[in-house]
Short mmCIF file of C-alpha atoms in Angstrom, two decimals:
data_model
loop_
_atom_site.label_atom_id
_atom_site.label_comp_id
_atom_site.label_asym_id
_atom_site.label_seq_id
_atom_site.Cartn_x
_atom_site.Cartn_y
_atom_site.Cartn_z
CA MET A 681 -38.87 20.69 153.25
CA PRO A 682 -36.78 17.76 154.04
CA LEU A 683 -33.53 17.55 152.61
CA SER A 684 -34.89 13.74 151.85
CA SER A 685 -36.93 15.81 148.77
CA ILE A 686 -33.99 17.37 146.65
CA THR A 687 -33.48 15.31 143.81
CA THR A 688 -29.85 16.25 142.57
CA GLN A 689 -26.59 15.05 141.68
CA GLN A 690 -24.54 13.56 144.96
CA PRO A 691 -20.87 15.92 144.15
CA GLU A 692 -17.43 14.37 144.81
CA ILE A 693 -15.79 15.59 148.10
CA LEU A 694 -15.12 18.43 149.65
CA SER A 695 -13.29 20.53 151.53
CA VAL A 696 -15.06 23.06 153.44
CA LEU A 697 -13.80 25.78 156.30
CA VAL A 698 -16.80 27.37 157.95
CA VAL A 699 -15.47 30.80 159.77
CA GLU A 700 -18.37 31.65 162.66
CA ASP A 701 -17.87 33.61 165.86
CA THR A 702 -21.54 32.79 167.26
CA GLU A 703 -20.04 28.45 168.79
CA SER A 704 -24.01 27.67 168.17
CA GLU A 705 -24.29 28.66 164.64
CA ARG A 706 -20.93 27.19 164.03
CA LEU A 707 -21.92 24.30 165.60
CA PHE A 708 -25.31 24.06 163.77
CA ILE A 709 -23.66 25.11 159.93
CA CYS A 710 -20.93 21.81 160.98
CA ASN A 711 -23.23 19.85 161.19
CA LEU A 712 -25.58 20.67 158.28
CA LEU A 713 -22.52 19.67 155.73
CA ARG A 714 -21.13 16.71 157.09
CA GLN A 715 -24.63 14.83 156.63
CA PHE A 716 -24.53 16.63 153.48
CA GLY A 717 -21.37 14.24 153.22
CA TRP A 718 -18.73 16.93 153.20
CA LEU A 719 -15.05 17.66 155.35
CA VAL A 720 -15.44 20.23 157.22
CA GLU A 721 -13.71 21.99 159.53
CA SER A 722 -14.61 25.50 161.45
CA CYS A 723 -12.49 28.20 162.74
CA ASN A 724 -14.58 30.83 165.56
CA SER A 725 -12.41 33.48 163.52
CA ALA A 726 -11.39 35.34 160.64
CA TYR A 727 -8.26 35.76 161.32
CA ALA A 728 -7.78 31.92 162.17
CA ALA A 729 -9.14 31.31 159.68
CA LEU A 730 -5.92 33.47 157.48
CA ALA A 731 -4.04 30.68 159.94
CA TYR A 732 -5.32 27.86 159.29
CA LEU A 733 -5.13 28.07 155.32
CA LYS A 734 -0.95 29.23 155.61
CA HIS A 735 -0.67 25.38 155.53
CA SER A 736 -4.05 23.73 154.33
CA SER A 737 -6.64 24.44 151.55
CA VAL A 738 -9.70 24.76 150.39
CA HIS A 739 -12.80 24.72 148.73
CA VAL A 740 -15.69 26.44 149.96
CA VAL A 741 -15.17 29.37 153.00
CA ILE A 742 -18.84 29.83 154.54
CA SER A 743 -18.25 33.04 156.89
CA ASP A 744 -20.79 35.51 158.63
CA TRP A 745 -20.46 38.72 157.49
CA ARG A 746 -20.19 40.03 161.37
CA MET A 747 -17.19 39.67 163.85
CA PRO A 748 -15.21 40.85 166.27
CA GLY A 749 -11.33 42.24 165.05
CA MET A 750 -11.66 40.88 161.32
CA THR A 751 -14.60 41.20 159.04
CA GLY A 752 -15.50 38.89 156.90
CA ILE A 753 -15.75 41.08 153.56
CA GLU A 754 -11.86 41.65 154.88
CA LEU A 755 -11.11 38.32 155.05
CA CYS A 756 -12.15 38.25 151.23
CA GLN A 757 -10.30 40.64 150.47
CA ILE A 758 -7.55 38.81 151.59
CA LEU A 759 -8.11 35.43 149.74
CA LYS A 760 -9.30 36.96 146.42
CA ASN A 761 -5.57 37.62 146.34
CA VAL A 762 -4.32 34.46 146.62
CA ASN A 763 -3.83 32.42 144.17
CA LEU A 764 -7.07 29.76 143.03
CA PRO A 765 -8.68 31.12 146.07
CA PRO A 766 -11.40 29.06 147.54
CA PHE A 767 -15.89 30.07 146.74
CA VAL A 768 -16.19 32.66 149.85
CA ILE A 769 -20.17 32.10 150.70
CA LEU A 770 -20.93 35.15 152.74
CA LEU A 771 -22.81 34.32 155.68
CA THR A 772 -25.67 38.02 157.28
CA ALA A 773 -28.59 39.23 157.77
CA ASN A 774 -29.19 41.79 156.01
CA ASN A 775 -30.24 41.71 153.08
CA GLN A 776 -29.84 44.80 151.16
CA THR A 777 -28.45 45.13 147.83
CA ALA A 778 -25.70 48.15 148.79
CA ASP A 779 -24.87 45.16 151.07
CA ILE A 780 -24.85 42.00 148.28
CA VAL A 781 -23.40 44.90 146.44
CA LEU A 782 -20.50 45.60 148.94
CA GLY A 783 -19.45 41.95 149.71
CA ILE A 784 -19.10 41.26 145.34
CA GLU A 785 -16.89 43.65 144.43
CA ALA A 786 -14.56 42.25 148.52
CA GLY A 787 -14.45 39.51 146.58
CA ALA A 788 -17.20 37.27 147.52
CA ASP A 789 -18.80 35.06 145.20
CA ASP A 790 -22.47 33.98 146.94
CA PHE A 791 -24.11 35.16 149.62
CA ILE A 792 -26.59 33.42 152.42
CA CYS A 793 -28.72 35.68 155.02
CA LYS A 794 -29.59 34.17 157.61
CA PRO A 795 -31.74 32.69 158.68
CA PHE A 796 -31.27 30.14 156.28
CA ASN A 797 -32.83 26.32 155.09
CA PRO A 798 -31.06 23.90 155.41
CA ALA A 799 -32.17 23.30 151.55
CA LEU A 800 -30.70 25.95 150.55
CA LEU A 801 -27.64 26.20 151.31
CA LYS A 802 -26.69 22.34 150.30
CA VAL A 803 -28.04 23.62 146.63
CA ARG A 804 -25.65 26.82 147.31
CA MET A 805 -23.02 24.30 147.87
CA LEU A 806 -23.86 22.02 144.71
CA ALA A 807 -23.46 25.61 142.79
CA ALA A 808 -19.94 26.19 144.47
CA MET A 809 -18.87 22.36 144.23
CA ARG A 810 -19.46 22.85 140.48
CA ILE A 811 -17.84 26.07 139.67
CA MET A 812 -15.07 24.61 141.68
CA GLN A 813 -15.39 21.76 139.49
CA LEU A 814 -14.79 23.28 136.66
CA GLN A 815 -11.72 26.31 137.28
CA GLN A 816 -10.69 23.02 139.74
CA ASN A 817 -10.80 21.66 135.52
CA LEU A 818 -10.05 24.93 134.39
CA ALA A 819 -6.04 25.13 135.77
CA LYS A 820 -5.64 21.18 134.97
CA LYS A 821 -5.77 22.05 131.14
CA ASN A 822 -3.50 25.29 131.84
CA GLN A 823 -1.99 23.83 134.00
CA LEU A 824 -1.45 21.13 130.38
CA LEU A 825 -0.89 24.12 127.83
CA HIS A 826 1.52 25.92 129.51
CA GLN A 827 3.68 22.50 129.47
CA GLY A 828 2.58 22.30 126.05
CA LEU A 829 3.69 25.43 125.52
CA GLU A 830 6.61 25.42 127.57
CA LYS A 831 8.19 21.97 125.18
CA GLU A 832 7.36 25.06 122.14
CA THR A 833 9.96 27.29 123.00
CA ALA A 834 12.49 24.60 123.62
CA LEU A 835 11.61 23.70 120.54
CA LEU A 836 10.79 26.89 118.94
CA ASN A 837 14.26 27.86 120.23
CA THR A 838 16.74 24.57 119.49
CA ILE A 839 15.34 25.63 116.04
CA GLN A 840 16.13 28.34 116.27
CA LYS A 841 19.90 27.74 116.77
CA ASP A 842 19.48 25.75 113.83
CA LEU A 843 18.31 27.43 112.34
CA ILE A 844 20.77 30.21 112.68
CA SER A 845 23.61 28.04 112.41
CA ALA A 846 23.00 26.35 108.97
CA ALA A 847 22.92 30.36 108.35
CA LYS A 848 25.90 30.36 108.46
CA VAL A 849 26.72 27.35 106.76
CA GLN A 850 25.31 28.84 103.72
CA ARG A 851 26.36 32.05 104.01
CA GLU A 852 30.20 29.33 103.99
CA LEU A 853 28.86 28.92 100.00
CA LEU A 854 28.73 32.24 99.61
CA PRO A 855 32.19 33.86 97.44
CA ARG A 856 34.82 33.74 100.35
CA VAL A 857 38.93 36.20 99.52
CA GLN A 858 40.62 34.74 96.61
CA GLU A 859 42.33 35.93 93.70
CA LEU A 860 40.51 36.82 90.85
CA PRO A 861 42.87 35.92 87.04
CA ASN A 862 43.88 39.82 85.14
CA ASN A 863 43.23 41.88 88.93
CA TRP A 864 39.70 41.23 87.46
CA GLN A 865 37.42 41.78 91.11
CA LEU A 866 34.24 40.37 93.43
CA HIS A 867 32.07 42.18 94.85
CA HIS A 868 28.69 41.25 96.49
CA ARG A 869 25.93 41.50 98.73
CA PHE A 870 23.96 38.73 100.90
CA GLN A 871 20.54 39.31 102.47
CA PRO A 872 17.90 36.86 103.15
CA ALA A 873 14.51 37.62 104.42
CA ASN A 874 14.51 35.25 107.35
CA TYR A 875 17.32 32.86 107.62
CA LEU A 876 17.68 31.22 105.05
CA ALA A 877 17.62 31.83 102.16
CA GLY A 878 16.27 30.56 98.76
CA ASP A 879 19.40 32.61 96.73
CA THR A 880 22.77 32.19 96.40
CA PHE A 881 25.58 32.72 94.85
CA GLN A 882 29.62 31.64 93.11
CA CYS A 883 32.10 33.01 90.84
CA PHE A 884 35.49 31.47 90.59
CA ASP A 885 38.74 30.76 88.53
CA LEU A 886 38.65 28.29 86.25
CA GLY A 887 42.18 28.69 84.97
CA GLU A 888 43.20 29.46 82.44
CA ASN A 889 41.97 32.77 82.38
CA GLN A 890 38.53 31.80 82.60
CA LEU A 891 36.21 32.77 85.86
CA GLY A 892 33.06 30.90 85.87
CA PHE A 893 30.41 32.40 88.13
CA TYR A 894 25.82 31.69 89.27
CA LEU A 895 23.85 33.63 91.10
CA ILE A 896 20.06 31.33 91.74
CA ASP A 897 16.67 32.35 93.28
CA ALA A 898 15.33 29.54 94.59
CA ALA A 899 11.19 29.64 94.45
CA GLY A 900 10.09 31.83 97.44
CA HIS A 901 12.22 31.86 100.91
CA GLY A 902 12.26 29.71 104.18
CA ILE A 903 13.79 26.04 104.64
CA THR A 904 12.98 24.23 101.43
CA ALA A 905 14.03 27.30 99.84
CA ALA A 906 17.69 27.32 100.75
CA LEU A 907 17.27 23.75 101.06
CA GLN A 908 16.84 23.23 96.81
CA SER A 909 19.41 26.18 96.35
CA VAL A 910 22.10 24.81 98.39
CA SER A 911 21.36 21.49 97.25
CA LEU A 912 22.51 22.98 93.60
CA ALA A 913 24.69 25.12 94.18
CA GLN A 914 27.15 21.70 95.61
CA ARG A 915 25.56 19.99 91.94
CA LEU A 916 27.44 23.36 90.06
CA SER A 917 30.85 22.75 92.71
CA MET A 918 34.16 22.14 90.48
CA GLU A 919 33.89 18.85 92.31
CA ARG A 920 30.20 17.89 90.85
CA THR A 921 30.90 20.59 87.13
CA ASN A 922 32.93 19.99 84.67
CA TRP A 923 33.31 23.66 83.80
CA HIS A 924 36.32 23.51 82.50
CA GLN A 925 34.49 21.00 79.27
CA GLN A 926 30.73 22.20 79.32
CA SER A 927 29.57 25.17 78.04
CA PRO A 928 27.14 27.02 80.42
CA ASN A 929 24.38 26.17 78.36
CA GLU A 930 25.26 22.35 78.84
CA ILE A 931 25.40 22.88 82.32
CA VAL A 932 22.15 24.38 83.03
CA ASN A 933 20.48 21.67 80.16
CA ALA A 934 21.40 19.35 82.83
CA LEU A 935 20.28 20.81 85.94
CA ASN A 936 16.96 20.25 84.12
CA GLN A 937 17.25 17.31 84.11
CA GLU A 938 17.53 16.91 86.90
CA LEU A 939 15.06 18.87 89.02
CA SER A 940 11.98 18.00 89.44
CA ASP A 941 8.87 18.39 91.38
CA PRO A 942 6.97 15.61 91.09
CA ASP A 943 3.90 17.59 94.42
CA ASN A 944 3.49 20.38 91.37
CA THR A 945 4.40 22.61 94.42
CA GLY A 946 5.83 25.54 92.37
CA ARG A 947 9.68 23.96 93.15
CA PHE A 948 11.17 25.83 89.66
CA VAL A 949 14.34 27.24 90.00
CA THR A 950 15.47 30.81 88.23
CA LEU A 951 19.20 30.38 87.05
CA LEU A 952 21.94 32.87 85.91
CA LEU A 953 25.22 31.39 84.65
CA GLY A 954 27.76 31.86 82.37
CA LYS A 955 31.85 31.37 81.67
CA ILE A 956 33.70 35.00 81.28
CA ASN A 957 37.50 35.06 79.40
CA THR A 958 39.29 38.07 82.02
CA SER A 959 41.82 38.39 79.06
CA ASN A 960 39.34 40.17 76.72
CA GLY A 961 36.39 40.59 78.41
CA GLU A 962 34.20 37.66 76.60
CA VAL A 963 31.41 37.20 78.04
CA GLN A 964 29.00 33.44 77.61
CA ILE A 965 26.27 33.55 79.75
CA CYS A 966 23.59 31.76 80.09
CA SER A 967 19.34 32.65 81.39
CA ALA A 968 16.35 30.55 83.11
CA GLY A 969 14.03 32.54 83.38
CA HIS A 970 16.21 34.95 85.76
CA PRO A 971 16.30 38.94 85.46
CA SER A 972 18.74 40.05 82.83
CA PRO A 973 22.05 41.95 84.48
CA LEU A 974 23.08 45.34 84.12
CA LEU A 975 26.78 47.72 82.56
CA LEU A 976 27.58 50.15 84.55
CA THR A 977 30.15 51.48 82.56
CA ASN A 978 31.79 55.38 83.19
CA SER A 979 28.88 56.62 81.15
CA ASP A 980 25.73 54.75 81.29
CA CYS A 981 23.82 51.53 82.88
CA GLU A 982 21.92 49.70 80.89
CA SER A 983 19.91 46.05 81.12
CA LEU A 984 21.95 43.68 78.62
CA VAL A 985 19.02 42.56 75.88
CA LEU A 986 18.49 38.39 76.77
CA GLU A 987 17.12 36.00 75.06
CA THR A 988 15.82 33.95 78.67
CA GLU A 989 13.06 30.49 78.87
CA LEU A 990 11.28 29.08 81.69
CA PRO A 991 13.04 28.85 84.76
CA ILE A 992 14.56 24.87 85.23
CA GLY A 993 12.92 22.28 87.00
CA ILE A 994 9.18 23.76 85.02
CA HIS A 995 10.06 21.13 82.07
CA SER A 996 12.23 18.89 81.36
CA ALA A 997 12.08 19.21 76.97
CA ILE A 998 13.10 23.45 77.20
CA GLN A 999 17.01 23.88 75.53
CA TYR A 1000 18.77 26.71 76.55
CA LYS A 1001 21.08 28.30 74.92
CA ASN A 1002 23.42 30.02 74.98
CA GLN A 1003 24.12 34.27 74.67
CA ASN A 1004 27.63 36.40 74.40
CA PHE A 1005 28.56 39.89 74.86
CA LYS A 1006 31.60 41.76 75.98
CA MET A 1007 32.48 43.87 78.21
CA LYS A 1008 35.12 46.37 78.06
CA PRO A 1009 37.48 47.37 80.66
CA GLY A 1010 36.71 49.34 83.22
CA THR A 1011 32.77 48.37 83.22
CA ARG A 1012 30.93 46.59 86.09
CA LEU A 1013 28.65 43.08 85.37
CA ILE A 1014 25.67 43.71 88.10
CA LEU A 1015 23.87 39.78 88.52
CA PHE A 1016 21.07 40.41 91.57
CA SER A 1017 17.57 38.57 92.37
CA ASP A 1018 14.48 39.03 92.23
CA GLY A 1019 14.79 41.46 95.60
CA ALA A 1020 16.56 43.51 95.04
CA TYR A 1021 13.42 45.83 92.67
CA GLU A 1022 10.29 43.46 93.79
CA CYS A 1023 9.65 45.52 96.96
CA LYS A 1024 7.34 46.61 97.42
CA HIS A 1025 6.45 50.28 99.45
CA GLU A 1026 3.76 50.71 101.54
CA LYS A 1027 2.81 54.45 99.42
CA PHE A 1028 5.01 54.24 96.29
CA GLY A 1029 4.24 50.36 95.60
CA ILE A 1030 6.98 47.86 93.49
CA PHE A 1031 10.71 49.75 94.04
CA GLY A 1032 11.08 48.32 89.92
CA LEU A 1033 14.60 47.87 86.79
CA ASP A 1034 13.54 51.28 85.94
CA ARG A 1035 14.47 52.80 89.65
CA LEU A 1036 17.35 50.03 90.32
CA GLN A 1037 19.23 50.59 87.05
CA GLN A 1038 18.96 54.66 87.28
CA LEU A 1039 20.04 54.04 90.63
CA CYS A 1040 22.99 52.05 89.67
CA GLU A 1041 23.95 54.69 86.79
CA LYS A 1042 23.20 58.00 89.18
CA ALA A 1043 25.57 55.67 91.74
CA LYS A 1044 28.78 55.14 89.09
CA ASN A 1045 31.21 56.79 89.75
CA LEU A 1046 30.95 55.19 93.19
CA SER A 1047 33.36 52.00 93.97
CA SER A 1048 31.91 48.67 93.39
CA GLU A 1049 31.50 48.16 97.34
CA GLN A 1050 29.86 51.98 97.81
CA LEU A 1051 27.89 50.88 95.20
CA LEU A 1052 26.47 47.88 95.97
CA HIS A 1053 26.65 49.52 100.05
CA HIS A 1054 24.38 52.61 99.01
CA LEU A 1055 21.71 50.25 96.87
CA SER A 1056 21.84 48.63 99.71
CA HIS A 1057 20.93 50.90 101.81
CA ALA A 1058 17.43 52.49 99.64
CA LEU A 1059 16.51 49.26 99.18
CA LYS A 1060 15.84 48.59 103.15
CA LEU A 1061 13.81 52.07 103.43
CA TRP A 1062 12.45 50.87 100.34
CA GLN A 1063 10.54 48.50 102.61
CA CYS A 1064 10.71 50.05 106.09
CA ASN A 1065 13.64 47.91 107.16
CA ASN A 1066 11.15 44.38 106.58
CA ILE A 1067 12.94 42.20 104.32
CA GLN A 1068 10.01 41.06 102.24
CA ASP A 1069 12.42 39.04 100.01
CA ASP A 1070 15.61 37.34 99.85
CA ILE A 1071 18.29 39.74 97.89
CA SER A 1072 21.35 39.04 96.74
CA MET A 1073 23.27 41.28 94.55
CA MET A 1074 27.63 40.26 92.34
CA LEU A 1075 28.90 42.46 91.02
CA ILE A 1076 32.30 41.51 89.01
CA THR A 1077 34.48 44.28 87.54
CA TYR A 1078 36.73 45.15 84.49
CA PRO A 1079 39.29 46.62 86.09
CA SER A 1080 40.87 49.51 83.32
CA GLN A 1081 44.23 48.69 82.24
CA LEU A 1082 45.46 52.01 84.79
CA MET A 1083 43.08 49.89 87.56
CA PRO A 1084 45.61 48.87 89.72
CA ARG A 1085 46.10 46.36 91.36
CA LEU A 1086 43.62 45.65 94.16
CA HIS A 1087 42.55 43.19 97.19
CA TRP A 1088 39.36 42.71 98.04
CA ARG A 1089 38.01 41.81 101.30
CA TYR A 1090 34.74 39.71 101.91
CA TYR A 1091 32.06 41.60 103.05
CA GLU A 1092 29.01 40.85 105.22
#
């Protein structure tokens, strides 16, 4: 069959290394390959081939099976352990199945049995060329993917560092060490589900025996919720909100007018906001879709019955109302976000408000700091240490008359 009768696409120029200890056969194969238009080098032993490949690379290696010193099988085993190995064609006079299996297991990609038709060599080389082109394209794509992965990793590392810094900034907005008027005490816990939380809270001295407080829970958690809660915290600062002149519901109504969700993405916020008269324990509070706080006494723990409207940001026409109650000396007011009771256990389900209330009542004799630690530990156990939502708890204590003045520390 004449070579001109083979009608197949012309290959790109391939580099070929012929390894054959018989000079006549080596010259014959090299001449054929050069006629096909490929770049050809040759060696008379496997050792010489390995020495050549140390400083040069080729696309295809055509090697005789039986050679003195090192066989073609042994050469295959070595070549297949290098990075991006060449395509290996073994030449053999034996076409037994066992030999073919042995060669494939050693790493050979193809076989040509001697004697062979020159046309067969060409089509085998064309097949090798297609495979090598696929490998090269795959290698290029892998390289591009690797480069892209490196960029993504660097970007993620930068984002992670930024999130860590942002989380520190967010914690700076939480209550700091301060003296509350008339020996009142404040303790709190803050556990974001991720780096940043949609929760934030504050309690500060308004002067004239007045405390102002709020607890915000923006829908969801993560960056979007955190930005919204931080923005509201800045808005509720004493520099931007007239806490002295405005009642809690006036502050909340103003917030509701300002907060909007033009894309209808569910960007609403639940909120408890109020004032406390530290001389007599009178509390004025406004609820916007937030869980009612608990009131812990020396004898029991009750959930305050508060009327609540929709969360802020849902409907601008809602008018929020003030509600009043009175704390007695020695009682503690516990405010919390829904992450403190909506967490789920794989087997036992929702933690629930009732369980949270019962847990507080059973631990009522603990100090405020111990109580919050106890609650936090119970919630972590319920979630198997996999925090599902932001958890915020703020505990405001009205000291009894016999209670000495205690200085509290800021706890993470």
